[in-house]
mmCIF file of C-alpha atoms and ligand atoms in Angstrom:
data_model
loop_
_atom_site.group_PDB
_atom_site.id
_atom_site.type_symbol
_atom_site.label_atom_id
_atom_site.label_comp_id
_atom_site.label_asym_id
_atom_site.label_seq_id
_atom_site.Cartn_x
_atom_site.Cartn_y
_atom_site.Cartn_z
ATOM 1 C CA MET A 1 -32.993 -76.217 -9.627
ATOM 2 C CA SER A 2 -32.358 -73.085 -11.133
ATOM 3 C CA GLY A 3 -35.227 -70.659 -11.884
ATOM 4 C CA LYS A 4 -33.180 -69.607 -14.676
ATOM 5 C CA GLY A 5 -34.715 -70.862 -18.235
ATOM 6 C CA ALA A 6 -38.214 -70.191 -16.912
ATOM 7 C CA PRO A 7 -40.383 -69.347 -20.105
ATOM 8 C CA GLU A 8 -42.350 -65.977 -20.540
ATOM 9 C CA LEU A 9 -45.987 -67.483 -20.754
ATOM 10 C CA THR A 10 -48.475 -65.482 -22.982
ATOM 11 C CA VAL A 11 -52.114 -66.911 -21.814
ATOM 12 C CA LYS A 12 -55.032 -65.652 -23.745
ATOM 13 C CA ASN A 13 -58.786 -66.229 -23.495
ATOM 14 C CA CYS A 14 -58.678 -67.494 -20.049
ATOM 15 C CA GLY A 15 -61.115 -64.846 -17.817
ATOM 16 C CA ASP A 16 -63.902 -67.108 -17.642
ATOM 17 C CA LEU A 17 -61.925 -70.200 -16.103
ATOM 18 C CA ARG A 18 -62.714 -71.839 -12.912
ATOM 19 C CA VAL A 19 -59.790 -71.663 -10.765
ATOM 20 C CA ALA A 20 -59.009 -72.691 -7.073
ATOM 21 C CA VAL A 21 -55.852 -71.700 -4.965
ATOM 22 C CA ILE A 22 -55.076 -74.138 -2.084
ATOM 23 C CA ALA A 23 -52.237 -72.847 0.471
ATOM 24 C CA ALA A 24 -50.777 -74.376 3.348
ATOM 25 C CA GLN A 25 -50.103 -72.209 6.434
ATOM 26 C CA TRP A 26 -46.654 -72.915 7.499
ATOM 27 C CA HIS A 27 -44.127 -70.453 7.286
ATOM 28 C CA THR A 28 -46.580 -67.708 7.222
ATOM 29 C CA GLN A 29 -44.277 -64.717 5.588
ATOM 30 C CA VAL A 30 -43.203 -67.164 2.588
ATOM 31 C CA MET A 31 -46.932 -68.212 2.211
ATOM 32 C CA ASP A 32 -48.264 -64.779 2.403
ATOM 33 C CA GLY A 33 -45.655 -64.121 -0.352
ATOM 34 C CA LEU A 34 -46.993 -66.987 -2.665
ATOM 35 C CA VAL A 35 -50.348 -66.074 -1.871
ATOM 36 C CA ASP A 36 -50.018 -62.692 -3.033
ATOM 37 C CA GLY A 37 -48.251 -63.606 -6.081
ATOM 38 C CA ALA A 38 -51.000 -66.433 -6.900
ATOM 39 C CA VAL A 39 -53.907 -63.588 -6.271
ATOM 40 C CA ARG A 40 -51.658 -61.083 -8.626
ATOM 41 C CA ALA A 41 -50.946 -63.361 -11.248
ATOM 42 C CA LEU A 42 -54.921 -64.417 -11.268
ATOM 43 C CA HIS A 43 -55.870 -60.896 -11.684
ATOM 44 C CA ASP A 44 -53.344 -60.320 -14.192
ATOM 45 C CA LEU A 45 -55.203 -63.169 -16.237
ATOM 46 C CA GLY A 46 -58.425 -61.436 -16.023
ATOM 47 C CA ILE A 47 -59.895 -64.244 -13.429
ATOM 48 C CA GLU A 48 -61.890 -62.197 -11.117
ATOM 49 C CA GLU A 49 -63.546 -64.527 -8.547
ATOM 50 C CA PRO A 50 -61.047 -67.318 -7.733
ATOM 51 C CA THR A 51 -61.724 -69.673 -4.862
ATOM 52 C CA LEU A 52 -59.081 -69.591 -1.731
ATOM 53 C CA LEU A 53 -58.686 -72.090 0.244
ATOM 54 C CA ARG A 54 -56.178 -72.245 3.243
ATOM 55 C CA VAL A 55 -55.163 -76.110 5.012
ATOM 56 C CA PRO A 56 -52.900 -76.673 7.861
ATOM 57 C CA GLY A 57 -49.895 -78.169 6.262
ATOM 58 C CA SER A 58 -48.579 -79.094 2.769
ATOM 59 C CA PHE A 59 -49.351 -82.630 3.408
ATOM 60 C CA GLU A 60 -53.330 -81.621 3.404
ATOM 61 C CA LEU A 61 -52.979 -80.236 0.021
ATOM 62 C CA PRO A 62 -53.710 -83.149 -1.759
ATOM 63 C CA VAL A 63 -56.675 -84.478 -0.737
ATOM 64 C CA VAL A 64 -58.422 -80.844 -0.889
ATOM 65 C CA ALA A 65 -56.754 -80.928 -4.604
ATOM 66 C CA LYS A 66 -58.568 -83.926 -5.410
ATOM 67 C CA VAL A 67 -62.040 -82.977 -4.021
ATOM 68 C CA LEU A 68 -61.671 -79.724 -6.041
ATOM 69 C CA ALA A 69 -60.975 -81.387 -9.180
ATOM 70 C CA GLY A 70 -64.226 -83.361 -8.981
ATOM 71 C CA ARG A 71 -66.065 -80.264 -8.677
ATOM 72 C CA GLY A 72 -65.514 -78.558 -12.143
ATOM 73 C CA TYR A 73 -62.350 -76.622 -11.508
ATOM 74 C CA ASP A 74 -60.717 -76.148 -14.656
ATOM 75 C CA ALA A 75 -57.195 -75.163 -12.748
ATOM 76 C CA ILE A 76 -56.213 -75.810 -9.057
ATOM 77 C CA VAL A 77 -52.857 -74.631 -7.780
ATOM 78 C CA ALA A 78 -51.163 -75.500 -4.575
ATOM 79 C CA LEU A 79 -49.195 -73.344 -2.653
ATOM 80 C CA GLY A 80 -46.969 -74.520 0.355
ATOM 81 C CA VAL A 81 -43.451 -74.089 1.919
ATOM 82 C CA ILE A 82 -41.521 -77.006 3.778
ATOM 83 C CA ILE A 83 -38.006 -76.178 4.905
ATOM 84 C CA ARG A 84 -35.877 -78.856 5.642
ATOM 85 C CA GLY A 85 -35.380 -79.451 9.353
ATOM 86 C CA GLY A 86 -33.085 -82.256 11.278
ATOM 87 C CA THR A 87 -35.150 -85.457 10.460
ATOM 88 C CA PRO A 88 -36.346 -87.179 7.302
ATOM 89 C CA HIS A 89 -39.729 -85.623 7.926
ATOM 90 C CA PHE A 90 -38.825 -83.139 5.197
ATOM 91 C CA GLU A 91 -38.663 -86.007 2.515
ATOM 92 C CA TYR A 92 -41.564 -87.708 3.478
ATOM 93 C CA VAL A 93 -43.937 -84.352 3.479
ATOM 94 C CA SER A 94 -42.389 -83.435 0.276
ATOM 95 C CA GLN A 95 -42.463 -86.511 -1.723
ATOM 96 C CA GLY A 96 -45.930 -86.972 -0.420
ATOM 97 C CA VAL A 97 -47.127 -83.832 -1.414
ATOM 98 C CA THR A 98 -45.533 -84.113 -5.149
ATOM 99 C CA ALA A 99 -46.827 -87.423 -5.581
ATOM 100 C CA GLY A 100 -50.289 -86.597 -4.119
ATOM 101 C CA LEU A 101 -50.632 -83.375 -6.496
ATOM 102 C CA THR A 102 -49.271 -85.395 -9.382
ATOM 103 C CA GLN A 103 -51.519 -88.138 -9.240
ATOM 104 C CA VAL A 104 -54.646 -85.906 -8.679
ATOM 105 C CA ALA A 105 -53.527 -84.111 -12.015
ATOM 106 C CA VAL A 106 -52.843 -86.822 -14.027
ATOM 107 C CA GLU A 107 -55.825 -88.837 -12.869
ATOM 108 C CA SER A 108 -58.673 -86.002 -13.055
ATOM 109 C CA GLY A 109 -56.860 -84.414 -16.096
ATOM 110 C CA VAL A 110 -57.320 -80.739 -14.227
ATOM 111 C CA PRO A 111 -54.105 -79.428 -14.361
ATOM 112 C CA VAL A 112 -52.729 -78.713 -10.967
ATOM 113 C CA GLY A 113 -50.265 -75.707 -10.568
ATOM 114 C CA PHE A 114 -47.236 -76.990 -8.476
ATOM 115 C CA GLY A 115 -46.529 -73.792 -5.929
ATOM 116 C CA ILE A 116 -44.326 -75.938 -3.693
ATOM 117 C CA LEU A 117 -41.267 -74.331 -2.259
ATOM 118 C CA THR A 118 -38.998 -77.385 -0.847
ATOM 119 C CA CYS A 119 -35.829 -75.503 0.453
ATOM 120 C CA ASP A 120 -33.032 -76.129 2.868
ATOM 121 C CA THR A 121 -33.350 -72.941 4.637
ATOM 122 C CA GLU A 122 -35.927 -69.938 5.118
ATOM 123 C CA GLU A 123 -33.822 -67.686 3.252
ATOM 124 C CA GLN A 124 -33.865 -69.994 0.175
ATOM 125 C CA ALA A 125 -37.599 -69.588 0.540
ATOM 126 C CA LEU A 126 -37.911 -65.846 0.764
ATOM 127 C CA ASP A 127 -35.890 -65.578 -2.115
ATOM 128 C CA ARG A 128 -38.579 -67.361 -4.198
ATOM 129 C CA ALA A 129 -41.401 -66.360 -2.701
ATOM 130 C CA GLY A 130 -42.368 -62.876 -4.613
ATOM 131 C CA LEU A 131 -41.903 -60.730 -1.881
ATOM 132 C CA PRO A 132 -39.934 -57.193 -2.303
ATOM 133 C CA GLY A 133 -36.126 -58.343 -2.646
ATOM 134 C CA SER A 134 -37.163 -61.606 -3.761
ATOM 135 C CA ASN A 135 -35.791 -63.059 -7.155
ATOM 136 C CA GLU A 136 -38.751 -65.405 -8.071
ATOM 137 C CA ASP A 137 -42.087 -65.121 -7.883
ATOM 138 C CA LYS A 138 -43.426 -68.958 -7.558
ATOM 139 C CA GLY A 139 -46.991 -68.161 -6.835
ATOM 140 C CA HIS A 140 -47.294 -66.019 -9.707
ATOM 141 C CA GLU A 141 -45.516 -68.553 -11.655
ATOM 142 C CA ALA A 142 -47.629 -71.809 -10.395
ATOM 143 C CA VAL A 143 -50.766 -69.986 -11.247
ATOM 144 C CA THR A 144 -49.874 -68.921 -14.869
ATOM 145 C CA ALA A 145 -48.849 -72.488 -15.649
ATOM 146 C CA ALA A 146 -51.777 -74.078 -14.318
ATOM 147 C CA VAL A 147 -53.866 -71.676 -16.409
ATOM 148 C CA ALA A 148 -52.103 -72.161 -19.787
ATOM 149 C CA THR A 149 -52.412 -75.383 -19.382
ATOM 150 C CA ALA A 150 -55.724 -75.266 -18.829
ATOM 151 C CA THR A 151 -56.372 -73.624 -21.916
ATOM 152 C CA ILE A 152 -54.357 -76.159 -23.792
ATOM 153 C CA LEU A 153 -56.796 -78.780 -22.722
ATOM 154 C CA ARG A 154 -59.733 -76.469 -23.439
ATOM 155 C CA SER A 155 -58.025 -76.296 -27.162
ATOM 156 C CA VAL A 156 -57.896 -79.875 -27.386
ATOM 157 C CA SER A 157 -61.404 -80.634 -25.996
ATOM 158 C CA GLU A 158 -63.204 -77.529 -27.761
ATOM 159 C CA PRO A 159 -61.236 -76.924 -30.926
ATOM 160 C CA TRP A 160 -63.983 -74.563 -32.411
ATOM 161 C CA ARG A 161 -63.118 -72.078 -29.691
HETATM 162 C C1 DLZ B 1 -45.483 -81.521 10.551
HETATM 163 C C2 DLZ B 1 -44.600 -80.084 9.571
HETATM 164 C C3 DLZ B 1 -43.330 -79.880 9.260
HETATM 165 C C4 DLZ B 1 -42.410 -80.471 10.280
HETATM 166 N N1 DLZ B 1 -42.849 -78.788 8.871
HETATM 167 C C5 DLZ B 1 -43.798 -78.720 7.675
HETATM 168 C C6 DLZ B 1 -43.556 -77.642 6.736
HETATM 169 O O1 DLZ B 1 -42.049 -77.023 6.567
HETATM 170 N N2 DLZ B 1 -44.300 -77.173 5.720
HETATM 171 C C7 DLZ B 1 -45.633 -77.654 5.517
HETATM 172 O O2 DLZ B 1 -46.361 -77.087 5.241
HETATM 173 N N3 DLZ B 1 -45.939 -78.609 6.686
HETATM 174 C C8 DLZ B 1 -44.816 -79.108 7.677
HETATM 175 N N4 DLZ B 1 -45.549 -79.618 8.357
HETATM 176 C C9 DLZ B 1 -47.260 -80.307 8.682
HETATM 177 C C10 DLZ B 1 -47.521 -81.249 7.259
HETATM 178 O O3 DLZ B 1 -47.739 -80.947 6.449
HETATM 179 C C11 DLZ B 1 -49.003 -81.612 7.942
HETATM 180 O O4 DLZ B 1 -49.927 -80.850 8.457
HETATM 181 C C12 DLZ B 1 -49.422 -82.442 9.415
HETATM 182 O O5 DLZ B 1 -48.032 -83.548 9.491
HETATM 183 C C13 DLZ B 1 -50.343 -82.973 9.587
HETATM 184 O O6 DLZ B 1 -50.859 -83.790 8.907
#
């Protein structure tokens, strides 16, 4: 999947939204880039006090997202890096986290930003991590998409705003 074609999102009136970022811990250098990008995006959007939680691996992201979705957050952002190895484990973890996060978002009505990199190599992940020299900034993108979606949902439920 190519990053070409990504929209330039403009998000307004979102500084009061409650946002939680959940980040896995595998592949430290890439994860650091994703988390920095997410924090930068939240700052750019005027969201000053986000919650940041670290979980062991990507597989643990959906259960934490589910609990947070029931605690009044307006948007949740999940960050993880899964790199293909020599066994089918990559497919199981990737499918588990993708299906789990989708289920949380659809069943709770709370948008979940999908900042999960599923890459064949660490080089591919570094290129998407928002680090100096990276071509893409997926942590920043995931926050912006989740917050943009939260503002859309709020405009539907509170049309007078
Ligand atoms: C076990 C495992 C493997 C092999 N690879 C990754 C990975 O590339 N990225 C990631 O976020 N987590 C990985 N994990 C850990 C699982 O997500 C999970 O934490 C463990 O299976 C324990 O439940």
